[in-house]
Amino acid sequence: MKRYWKIVILPLFIVITFGVLYVHHAIAKESLPQIELVNVSGNEENREDIIVYGDYVTYESSVWESFRLSTDGVKYSRDQNFLEQFNAFFQPQEIEKLMNEERNFMRGKEEDPALFVDDGERIAYAGPSNIYFESNELEVDVLDRESRERKSFKVDIPDNERTDHSYVEQVQLLDDTLYVATVNYIMEEQELHVYEISLSDETIEDQGAIVSDSVHSYFDVLNDGLGIQQPGYLVVRVEDIEWDEGMYTSELVGEEYFIYDLETKEKQVIEVPEEFAAAEEEYRTAEQDYMEEEQELDEEVIYPMNYTSIGKEELYFITFTSDGLKYYPYHLKENKPGGEKEISFDENILSGLSGVYPKGDHLYFHSNTGEDGNQKKLFKVDLESGETVYEGEIKLTDVPKETHAYNVEIYSIEEKR
């Protein structure tokens, strides 16, 4: 009998170990509250489009657990099964959808929406997201949704030996051409570059820089709000930043917005509304004053905050003010500004503003209101109609004792696509 003791002990050890883990998981799960998004006003259908990502935190018991909240209920990161734990918990909706629908195509690819494009009939990928001078290859993979035909190849990036490194900003697909926009760092300069890849010939047919500046400047391709359905143009913001080597400080000395048509290669400067530019300057001045301690710490002032969002046809210049929301649509196809629109909100909502998430023609934001900021309100604004179409409140149920709503920290608000 003694010679069989290892055979008996091993299964028993495994059973006890998994039992302890299961009990620990069950006890930990019991300590987490249920989180709900309760409708306050607006159409219930708008709530169905909302996904809230955040963290549930209780400092008194050292609990820090990420969650995902939708109309399907709340799911904590610890609720994931073994296979789900290999995927990022805060996953963009476009990537999650592609992974569910096209698992084989997505295998081995980076989970970055900037590397994908979906024109309704085909899905295309170009990567990796970061390309260093040791490697000059760009991988291309295209799947026809209907025929299921797949074209995969690699192309050499020309003149890559002069580039320190590049990263992919945007991928778009028009007819037989895949357009890949990258930011290339070259010594003390950087450039926003576009490569035109022929799918039939599997080669780079054309390339060129559409803007270049010092390495301290900043290029921002604003198309991200459109997801992976792209319109055939790039909308770009360029921040011209001057760097003081002696003081190790930087200063914004210029800013420009432009639209670049991928097929015609035409570049048109976008006229920025004066009020939006003035609000941006006021915020920077206030920020500088605060850094220099010229602002009284106990003085509560609501400073303007600027955001941009690209919808189906407009670029929105958005400003939160002490009275509410002002924004200025810019018609991209006609290349002309529209009129100002304004939406009012209560002061306690604006003073508690905690997160703003532009999503195409919609704008989401949440605010900490009530005593001690323990009420979390969430709003959805339709930028096309100029109306607040949804207001909700995040509430906790089945709450462990001594837990308050401010233990919920919102990380992001996504829109189901």
Coordinates of C-alpha atoms in Angstrom, one line a residue:
M1 CA 0.0 0.0 0.0
K2 CA 2.9 2.3 0.8
R3 CA 4.1 2.4 -2.8
Y4 CA 0.7 3.8 -3.9
W5 CA 0.7 6.7 -1.6
K6 CA 1.9 9.2 -4.2
I7 CA -0.8 8.1 -6.6
V8 CA -3.4 8.8 -3.9
I9 CA -1.9 12.0 -2.6
L10 CA -1.5 13.7 -6.0
P11 CA -5.2 13.7 -7.1
L12 CA -6.2 14.7 -3.5
F13 CA -3.8 17.6 -3.6
I14 CA -5.2 18.8 -7.0
V15 CA -8.8 18.5 -5.8
I16 CA -8.0 20.5 -2.6
T17 CA -6.1 23.2 -4.5
F18 CA -8.9 23.7 -7.0
G19 CA -11.5 23.6 -4.2
V20 CA -9.6 26.4 -2.3
L21 CA -9.4 28.5 -5.4
Y22 CA -13.1 28.0 -6.2
V23 CA -14.1 29.0 -2.6
H24 CA -11.7 32.0 -2.7
H25 CA -13.2 33.1 -6.0
A26 CA -16.8 32.7 -4.7
I27 CA -16.1 34.7 -1.6
A28 CA -14.3 37.4 -3.5
K29 CA -17.2 37.6 -6.0
E30 CA -19.7 38.0 -3.1
S31 CA -17.8 41.1 -1.9
L32 CA -18.4 42.8 -5.2
P33 CA -21.6 44.9 -5.7
Q34 CA -23.9 44.7 -8.7
I35 CA -23.6 47.9 -10.8
E36 CA -26.5 49.2 -12.9
L37 CA -27.0 52.0 -15.4
V38 CA -30.5 53.4 -14.4
N39 CA -32.4 55.4 -16.9
V40 CA -33.2 59.0 -15.7
S41 CA -34.5 60.5 -18.9
G42 CA -34.4 59.9 -22.6
N43 CA -35.1 57.0 -24.9
E44 CA -34.3 53.6 -23.4
E45 CA -32.9 52.5 -26.8
N46 CA -30.0 54.9 -26.2
R47 CA -29.0 53.0 -23.1
E48 CA -28.7 49.8 -25.1
D49 CA -25.8 51.3 -27.1
I50 CA -23.7 52.2 -24.1
I51 CA -20.8 50.2 -22.6
V52 CA -19.1 51.6 -19.6
Y53 CA -15.6 50.4 -18.6
G54 CA -14.2 51.2 -15.2
D55 CA -12.8 50.1 -11.8
Y56 CA -14.6 49.3 -8.6
V57 CA -12.3 50.4 -5.8
T58 CA -12.6 50.2 -2.0
Y59 CA -9.6 51.5 -0.2
E60 CA -10.7 50.3 3.2
S61 CA -10.5 46.7 2.0
S62 CA -7.9 47.1 -0.8
V63 CA -10.3 45.9 -3.5
W64 CA -9.5 47.0 -7.1
E65 CA -11.5 45.2 -9.8
S66 CA -12.1 46.2 -13.4
F67 CA -15.6 46.0 -14.7
R68 CA -17.7 46.2 -17.9
L69 CA -21.2 47.5 -17.7
S70 CA -23.9 47.2 -20.4
T71 CA -27.6 46.3 -20.7
D72 CA -26.4 42.7 -20.3
G73 CA -25.4 43.5 -16.7
V74 CA -22.0 44.0 -15.1
K75 CA -19.0 41.7 -15.7
Y76 CA -15.9 41.9 -13.6
S77 CA -12.5 41.0 -14.9
R78 CA -12.3 38.1 -12.4
D79 CA -15.5 36.7 -14.0
Q80 CA -13.5 35.9 -17.2
N81 CA -12.9 32.2 -17.9
F82 CA -9.5 30.8 -18.6
L83 CA -9.5 31.5 -22.4
E84 CA -11.0 35.0 -22.0
Q85 CA -8.1 36.1 -19.8
F86 CA -5.8 36.0 -22.8
N87 CA -7.7 38.9 -24.3
A88 CA -7.6 42.5 -23.1
F89 CA -10.5 43.3 -20.8
F90 CA -10.7 46.9 -22.0
Q91 CA -11.1 45.9 -25.6
P92 CA -12.3 48.3 -28.4
Q93 CA -15.7 47.3 -29.7
E94 CA -14.5 47.0 -33.3
I95 CA -11.8 44.5 -32.3
E96 CA -14.1 42.5 -30.1
K97 CA -16.6 42.2 -33.0
L98 CA -13.9 41.2 -35.5
M99 CA -12.5 38.6 -33.1
N100 CA -16.0 37.0 -32.7
E101 CA -16.9 37.1 -36.4
E102 CA -13.5 36.5 -38.0
R103 CA -11.4 34.5 -35.5
N104 CA -9.1 32.9 -38.1
F105 CA -8.4 36.2 -39.8
M106 CA -7.6 37.9 -36.4
R107 CA -5.3 35.2 -35.2
G108 CA -1.8 36.6 -34.5
K109 CA -2.6 40.2 -35.2
E110 CA -2.3 43.2 -32.9
E111 CA -5.6 44.3 -31.3
D112 CA -5.3 48.0 -32.5
P113 CA -8.2 49.4 -34.4
A114 CA -5.8 51.8 -36.3
L115 CA -4.4 48.8 -38.2
F116 CA -7.8 47.6 -39.6
V117 CA -10.3 48.9 -42.1
D118 CA -13.7 47.4 -43.0
D119 CA -15.4 48.7 -46.2
G120 CA -18.4 46.4 -45.7
E121 CA -17.2 43.9 -48.2
R122 CA -13.6 43.4 -47.2
I123 CA -11.5 43.6 -44.0
A124 CA -7.9 44.7 -44.4
Y125 CA -5.0 44.8 -42.0
A126 CA -1.6 46.5 -42.2
G127 CA 1.0 46.1 -39.4
P128 CA 2.8 45.9 -37.2
S129 CA 1.9 49.1 -35.4
N130 CA 5.6 50.0 -34.7
I131 CA 8.3 49.6 -37.3
Y132 CA 12.0 50.0 -36.4
F133 CA 14.9 50.6 -38.8
E134 CA 16.1 47.0 -38.3
S135 CA 12.9 45.9 -40.1
N136 CA 11.5 47.4 -43.2
E137 CA 8.5 45.1 -43.8
L138 CA 4.8 45.8 -43.7
E139 CA 2.5 42.9 -43.5
V140 CA -0.8 43.1 -45.4
D141 CA -3.8 40.8 -45.0
V142 CA -7.1 41.3 -46.8
L143 CA -10.3 39.1 -46.4
D144 CA -13.2 39.1 -48.8
R145 CA -16.3 38.6 -46.5
E146 CA -18.5 37.0 -49.2
S147 CA -16.1 34.8 -51.2
R148 CA -13.9 34.1 -48.1
E149 CA -10.8 34.7 -50.4
R150 CA -7.8 35.9 -48.5
K151 CA -4.7 37.8 -49.8
S152 CA -1.7 38.0 -47.6
F153 CA 1.7 39.4 -48.5
K154 CA 4.5 41.6 -47.3
V155 CA 6.0 44.8 -48.8
D156 CA 9.3 46.4 -48.2
I157 CA 9.1 50.0 -47.1
P158 CA 11.4 52.1 -49.4
D159 CA 14.0 54.4 -47.9
N160 CA 13.4 52.9 -44.4
E161 CA 17.1 53.0 -43.6
R162 CA 16.9 56.8 -43.0
T163 CA 14.0 56.4 -40.6
D164 CA 14.7 55.7 -36.9
H165 CA 11.2 54.3 -36.4
S166 CA 7.6 54.6 -37.6
Y167 CA 4.2 53.8 -36.3
V168 CA 1.0 53.2 -38.2
E169 CA -1.7 55.9 -37.6
Q170 CA -4.4 54.9 -40.0
V171 CA -5.4 52.2 -42.7
Q172 CA -8.0 52.8 -45.4
L173 CA -9.1 50.8 -48.4
L174 CA -10.4 52.2 -51.6
D175 CA -10.9 49.9 -54.6
D176 CA -7.6 48.1 -55.2
T177 CA -5.5 50.4 -53.1
L178 CA -4.7 50.1 -49.4
Y179 CA -3.6 53.4 -47.9
V180 CA -1.3 53.2 -44.9
A181 CA -0.6 56.5 -43.0
T182 CA 2.4 56.4 -40.7
V183 CA 4.3 58.8 -38.5
N184 CA 8.0 58.5 -39.4
Y185 CA 10.8 59.8 -37.1
I186 CA 13.9 60.9 -39.0
M187 CA 16.7 62.3 -36.9
E188 CA 15.3 65.6 -35.4
E189 CA 12.3 65.6 -37.7
Q190 CA 9.1 63.7 -38.1
E191 CA 6.6 63.4 -41.0
L192 CA 3.1 62.1 -41.6
H193 CA 3.6 59.7 -44.5
V194 CA 1.1 57.9 -46.8
Y195 CA 2.0 54.7 -48.6
E196 CA -0.3 53.5 -51.4
I197 CA -0.2 49.7 -51.7
S198 CA -1.6 48.0 -54.8
L199 CA -3.4 44.8 -53.8
S200 CA -3.3 43.2 -57.2
D201 CA 0.4 43.9 -57.7
E202 CA 1.4 43.5 -54.1
T203 CA 3.7 46.5 -54.2
I204 CA 3.9 50.1 -52.9
E205 CA 2.8 52.1 -56.0
D206 CA 3.3 55.6 -54.5
Q207 CA 4.3 57.3 -51.3
G208 CA 4.9 60.7 -49.9
A209 CA 4.9 62.9 -46.8
I210 CA 1.8 65.1 -46.4
V211 CA 3.3 67.2 -43.5
S212 CA 6.6 67.4 -41.7
D213 CA 7.8 69.2 -38.7
S214 CA 10.3 69.0 -35.8
V215 CA 10.4 65.9 -33.6
H216 CA 8.9 67.9 -30.7
S217 CA 5.7 68.7 -32.7
Y218 CA 2.6 66.5 -32.6
F219 CA 0.5 65.0 -35.4
D220 CA -3.0 63.7 -34.5
V221 CA -5.1 61.8 -37.1
L222 CA -8.6 62.5 -35.8
N223 CA -10.3 59.7 -37.8
D224 CA -10.3 57.3 -34.8
G225 CA -13.9 58.3 -33.9
L226 CA -15.1 56.7 -37.0
G227 CA -13.9 53.2 -35.9
I228 CA -12.7 51.0 -38.7
Q229 CA -15.2 52.3 -41.3
Q230 CA -13.2 55.0 -43.1
P231 CA -14.3 57.8 -45.5
G232 CA -11.4 58.1 -48.0
Y233 CA -9.7 61.1 -46.3
L234 CA -7.6 62.0 -43.3
V235 CA -8.4 64.8 -40.9
V236 CA -5.3 65.9 -39.2
R237 CA -4.4 68.3 -36.4
V238 CA -0.8 69.5 -36.3
E239 CA 0.6 71.1 -33.1
D240 CA 3.7 73.2 -33.8
I241 CA 5.7 73.0 -30.5
E242 CA 8.8 74.9 -29.8
W243 CA 11.3 73.2 -27.4
D244 CA 13.7 75.2 -25.1
E245 CA 16.8 73.0 -24.7
G246 CA 18.1 75.2 -21.9
M247 CA 15.0 75.3 -19.8
Y248 CA 13.7 71.8 -20.9
T249 CA 10.3 73.4 -21.5
S250 CA 7.9 73.4 -24.5
E251 CA 5.5 75.9 -25.9
L252 CA 2.7 75.6 -28.4
V253 CA 3.4 78.2 -31.0
G254 CA 0.9 77.2 -33.7
E255 CA -1.9 74.8 -34.6
E256 CA -3.4 73.7 -37.8
Y257 CA -6.2 71.4 -38.9
F258 CA -6.5 70.1 -42.5
I259 CA -8.2 67.4 -44.5
Y260 CA -6.3 65.3 -47.0
D261 CA -8.0 63.4 -49.8
L262 CA -6.3 60.1 -50.3
E263 CA -7.2 59.6 -54.0
T264 CA -6.7 63.2 -55.3
K265 CA -3.9 64.0 -52.8
E266 CA -5.5 67.4 -52.2
K267 CA -4.9 69.1 -48.9
Q268 CA -7.3 71.7 -47.6
V269 CA -6.9 73.7 -44.5
I270 CA -9.8 73.7 -42.1
E271 CA -11.0 77.0 -40.7
V272 CA -11.0 76.7 -36.9
P273 CA -13.8 78.7 -35.2
E274 CA -12.5 81.8 -33.4
E275 CA -14.4 80.9 -30.2
F276 CA -12.9 77.4 -30.1
A277 CA -9.4 78.8 -30.5
A278 CA -10.0 81.4 -27.8
A279 CA -11.3 78.8 -25.4
E280 CA -8.1 76.7 -26.1
E281 CA -5.9 79.7 -25.3
E282 CA -7.9 80.5 -22.1
Y283 CA -7.5 77.0 -20.9
R284 CA -3.7 77.0 -21.5
T285 CA -3.3 80.3 -19.7
A286 CA -5.3 79.0 -16.7
E287 CA -3.2 75.8 -16.7
Q288 CA 0.0 77.9 -16.7
D289 CA -1.3 80.1 -13.9
Y290 CA -2.2 77.1 -11.8
M291 CA 1.3 75.6 -12.4
E292 CA 2.8 78.9 -11.2
E293 CA 0.4 79.0 -8.2
E294 CA -1.3 82.2 -9.2
Q295 CA -4.7 80.6 -8.9
E296 CA -6.2 80.3 -5.4
L297 CA -6.5 76.6 -4.6
D298 CA -9.9 77.0 -2.9
E299 CA -11.4 79.0 -5.7
E300 CA -13.7 76.9 -7.8
V301 CA -13.6 78.0 -11.4
I302 CA -14.9 76.1 -14.5
Y303 CA -12.5 76.6 -17.3
P304 CA -13.4 75.9 -20.9
M305 CA -12.2 72.5 -22.2
N306 CA -12.0 71.6 -25.9
Y307 CA -12.6 68.4 -27.8
T308 CA -13.1 67.3 -31.4
S309 CA -15.1 64.5 -33.0
I310 CA -15.5 63.3 -36.6
G311 CA -19.0 62.2 -37.6
K312 CA -20.3 60.9 -40.9
E313 CA -20.1 64.3 -42.6
E314 CA -18.9 66.8 -40.0
L315 CA -15.9 67.6 -37.8
Y316 CA -17.2 69.0 -34.5
F317 CA -15.3 71.6 -32.5
I318 CA -16.6 71.1 -29.0
T319 CA -16.2 73.4 -25.9
F320 CA -17.4 72.8 -22.4
T321 CA -18.0 76.2 -20.8
S322 CA -19.3 77.4 -17.4
D323 CA -22.8 77.4 -18.9
G324 CA -22.8 74.1 -20.8
L325 CA -21.8 72.9 -24.2
K326 CA -21.0 74.9 -27.3
Y327 CA -19.9 73.3 -30.5
Y328 CA -19.3 74.2 -34.1
P329 CA -19.9 71.7 -36.9
Y330 CA -17.5 71.9 -39.9
H331 CA -18.9 70.3 -43.1
L332 CA -16.0 68.2 -44.5
K333 CA -17.3 67.5 -48.0
E334 CA -18.3 71.1 -48.6
N335 CA -15.2 72.4 -46.7
K336 CA -17.1 75.1 -44.8
P337 CA -18.1 75.8 -41.2
G338 CA -21.6 75.5 -39.9
G339 CA -23.4 77.6 -37.2
E340 CA -22.8 77.5 -33.5
K341 CA -25.0 75.1 -31.4
E342 CA -25.4 75.3 -27.6
I343 CA -26.8 73.0 -24.9
S344 CA -27.1 74.1 -21.3
F345 CA -26.3 72.0 -18.2
D346 CA -26.6 72.6 -14.5
E347 CA -23.5 74.0 -12.7
N348 CA -23.2 71.0 -10.4
I349 CA -22.9 68.7 -13.5
L350 CA -20.3 70.9 -15.1
S351 CA -18.2 71.3 -11.9
G352 CA -18.3 67.5 -11.5
L353 CA -17.3 66.8 -15.0
S354 CA -15.0 63.8 -14.9
G355 CA -14.7 62.3 -18.4
V356 CA -15.6 63.2 -22.0
Y357 CA -15.8 60.7 -24.8
P358 CA -16.5 61.9 -28.4
K359 CA -17.9 59.1 -30.6
G360 CA -18.6 60.3 -34.1
D361 CA -21.9 62.1 -34.2
H362 CA -22.4 61.4 -30.5
L363 CA -20.7 62.8 -27.3
Y364 CA -20.7 60.9 -24.0
F365 CA -19.7 62.4 -20.7
H366 CA -20.1 61.6 -17.0
S367 CA -20.1 63.8 -13.9
N368 CA -19.8 63.3 -10.2
T369 CA -22.7 65.1 -8.6
G370 CA -24.5 65.2 -5.2
E371 CA -22.9 65.4 -1.8
D372 CA -19.2 64.4 -1.8
G373 CA -19.6 63.6 -5.5
N374 CA -21.1 60.2 -4.7
Q375 CA -23.7 60.4 -7.6
K376 CA -22.5 59.4 -11.0
K377 CA -24.5 60.8 -13.9
L378 CA -23.9 59.8 -17.5
F379 CA -25.1 61.8 -20.5
K380 CA -25.4 61.2 -24.3
V381 CA -25.6 64.1 -26.7
D382 CA -26.6 63.8 -30.3
L383 CA -24.4 66.3 -32.1
E384 CA -26.4 66.2 -35.3
S385 CA -29.7 67.3 -33.6
G386 CA -28.1 69.3 -30.8
E387 CA -30.1 67.5 -28.1
T388 CA -29.3 65.5 -25.0
V389 CA -30.9 62.2 -25.8
Y390 CA -30.0 60.3 -22.7
E391 CA -29.3 60.8 -19.0
G392 CA -28.6 57.9 -16.7
E393 CA -27.2 57.2 -13.3
I394 CA -24.8 54.5 -12.2
K395 CA -26.0 52.9 -9.1
L396 CA -24.7 50.1 -6.9
T397 CA -27.0 47.3 -5.6
D398 CA -26.2 44.4 -3.2
V399 CA -23.5 46.6 -1.8
P400 CA -21.1 45.5 0.9
K401 CA -21.3 47.7 4.0
E402 CA -19.5 51.0 4.0
T403 CA -19.3 51.2 0.3
H404 CA -20.2 54.4 -1.7
A405 CA -20.8 55.2 -5.3
Y406 CA -17.5 57.1 -5.5
N407 CA -15.8 53.8 -5.3
V408 CA -16.8 53.4 -9.0
E409 CA -14.2 55.0 -11.3
I410 CA -15.1 55.2 -14.9
Y411 CA -12.3 54.5 -17.4
S412 CA -14.1 54.8 -20.7
I413 CA -17.5 54.9 -22.4
E414 CA -17.8 52.9 -25.6
E415 CA -20.6 52.7 -28.1
K416 CA -21.8 49.4 -29.5
R417 CA -21.1 49.3 -33.2

